[in-house]
GROMACS .gro file of C-alpha atoms in nm:
model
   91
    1UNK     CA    1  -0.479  -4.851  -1.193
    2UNK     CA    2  -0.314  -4.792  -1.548
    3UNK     CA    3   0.077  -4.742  -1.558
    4UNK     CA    4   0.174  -4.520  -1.751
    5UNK     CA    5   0.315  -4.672  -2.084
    6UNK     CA    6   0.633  -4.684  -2.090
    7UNK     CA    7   0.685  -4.620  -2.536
    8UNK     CA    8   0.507  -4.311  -2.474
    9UNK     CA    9   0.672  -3.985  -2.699
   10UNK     CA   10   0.646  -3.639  -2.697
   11UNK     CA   11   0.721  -3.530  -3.058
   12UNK     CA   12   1.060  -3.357  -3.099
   13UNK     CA   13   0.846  -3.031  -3.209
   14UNK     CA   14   0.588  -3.030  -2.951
   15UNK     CA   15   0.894  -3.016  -2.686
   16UNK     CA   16   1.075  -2.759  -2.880
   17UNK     CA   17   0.759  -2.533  -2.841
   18UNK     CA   18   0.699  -2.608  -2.495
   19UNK     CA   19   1.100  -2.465  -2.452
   20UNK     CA   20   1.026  -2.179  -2.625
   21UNK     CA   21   0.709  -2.081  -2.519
   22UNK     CA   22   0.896  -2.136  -2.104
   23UNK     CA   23   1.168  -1.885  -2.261
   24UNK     CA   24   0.977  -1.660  -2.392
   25UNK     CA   25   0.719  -1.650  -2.133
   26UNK     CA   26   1.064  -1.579  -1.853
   27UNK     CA   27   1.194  -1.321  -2.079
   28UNK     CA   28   0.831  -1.115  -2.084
   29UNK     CA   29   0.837  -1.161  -1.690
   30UNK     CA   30   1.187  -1.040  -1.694
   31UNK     CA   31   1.131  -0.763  -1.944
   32UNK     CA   32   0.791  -0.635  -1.725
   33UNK     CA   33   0.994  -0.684  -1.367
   34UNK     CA   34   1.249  -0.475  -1.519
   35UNK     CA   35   0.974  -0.205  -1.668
   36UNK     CA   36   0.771  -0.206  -1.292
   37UNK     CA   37   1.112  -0.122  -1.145
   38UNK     CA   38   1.172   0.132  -1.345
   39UNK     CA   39   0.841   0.281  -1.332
   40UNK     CA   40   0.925   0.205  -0.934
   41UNK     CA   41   1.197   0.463  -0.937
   42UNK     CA   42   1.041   0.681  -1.160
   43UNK     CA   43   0.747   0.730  -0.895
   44UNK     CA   44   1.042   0.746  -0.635
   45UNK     CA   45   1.191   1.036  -0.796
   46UNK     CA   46   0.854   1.182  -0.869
   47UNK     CA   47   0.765   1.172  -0.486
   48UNK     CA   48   1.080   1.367  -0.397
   49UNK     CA   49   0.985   1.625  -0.674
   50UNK     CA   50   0.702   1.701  -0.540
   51UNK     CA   51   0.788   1.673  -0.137
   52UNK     CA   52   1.051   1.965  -0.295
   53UNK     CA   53   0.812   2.155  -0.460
   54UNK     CA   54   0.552   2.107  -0.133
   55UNK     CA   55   0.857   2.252   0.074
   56UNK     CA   56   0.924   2.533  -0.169
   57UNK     CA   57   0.603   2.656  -0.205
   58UNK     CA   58   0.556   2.602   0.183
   59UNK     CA   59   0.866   2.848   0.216
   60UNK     CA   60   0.726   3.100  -0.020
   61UNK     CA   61   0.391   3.118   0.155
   62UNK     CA   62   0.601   3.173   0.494
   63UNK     CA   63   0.781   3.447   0.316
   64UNK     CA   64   0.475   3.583   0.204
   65UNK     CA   65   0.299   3.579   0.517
   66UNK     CA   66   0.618   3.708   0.677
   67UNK     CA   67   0.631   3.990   0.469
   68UNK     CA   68   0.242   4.046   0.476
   69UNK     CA   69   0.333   4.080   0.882
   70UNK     CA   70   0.586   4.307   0.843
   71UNK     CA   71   0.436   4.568   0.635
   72UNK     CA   72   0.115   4.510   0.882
   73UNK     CA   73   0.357   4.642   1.171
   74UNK     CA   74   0.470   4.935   0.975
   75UNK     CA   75   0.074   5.066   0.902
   76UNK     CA   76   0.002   5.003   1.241
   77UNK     CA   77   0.296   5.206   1.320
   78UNK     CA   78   0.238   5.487   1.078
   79UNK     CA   79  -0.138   5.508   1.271
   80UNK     CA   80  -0.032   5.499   1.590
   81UNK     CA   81   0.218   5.776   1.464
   82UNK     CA   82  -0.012   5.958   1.331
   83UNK     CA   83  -0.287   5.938   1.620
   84UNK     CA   84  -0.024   6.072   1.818
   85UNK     CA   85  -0.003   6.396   1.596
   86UNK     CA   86  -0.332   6.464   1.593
   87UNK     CA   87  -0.368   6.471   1.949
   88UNK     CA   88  -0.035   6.655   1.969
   89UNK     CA   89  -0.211   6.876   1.704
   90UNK     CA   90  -0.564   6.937   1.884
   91UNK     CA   91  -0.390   7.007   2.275
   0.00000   0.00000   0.00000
C-alpha cells in the first residue's frame, strides 16, 4: 500500500473555489427551500380558495334547487286549485 505523502498541497486557489462553490451551492439550496415553501403555502392558500368557492357554489345550487322546489309547490298548488274549480264549475 502507498501512504499518502505527507508534502502533499492543495493550492491556496483551488481551496478558495472549493469554499465558494460549498457556499454558493448552500445558498441556492437555501434560496430554492425557501421558494418550495413559499410555493408550499401558496398551494395551501389556493386549496382553501377553492374548498370556499366549492362550498359557495355548493350553497348556491342548494338555493337554487330550493327555490326551484318552492315555486314547484306553488304550480302544483295553483293546479290542484284550479282542478278543484273546474269540477266546482261542471257540478
Amino acid at each position: 500500500m502507498s501512504e499518502f505523502p505527507t508534502n502533499f498541497k492543495i493550492p491556496g486557489d483551488l481551496v478558495i473555489k472549493a469554499v465558494a462553490l460549498i457556499v454558493a451551492g448552500s445558498a441556492a439550496y437555501f434560496a430554492l427551500d425557501q421558494r418550495i415553501s413559499a410555493n408550499a403555502q401558496n398551494i395551501s392558500v389556493l386549496d382553501k380558495q377553492v374548498i370556499e368557492l366549492k362550498e359557495d357554489r355548493r350553497r348556491d345550487t342548494q338555493s337554487v334547487e330550493d327555490k326551484f322546489n318552492k315555486l314547484s309547490d306553488k304550480i302544483d298548488r295553483l293546479y290542484e286549485q284550479i282542478n278543484k274549480l273546474l269540477i266546482e264549475k261542471n257540478k
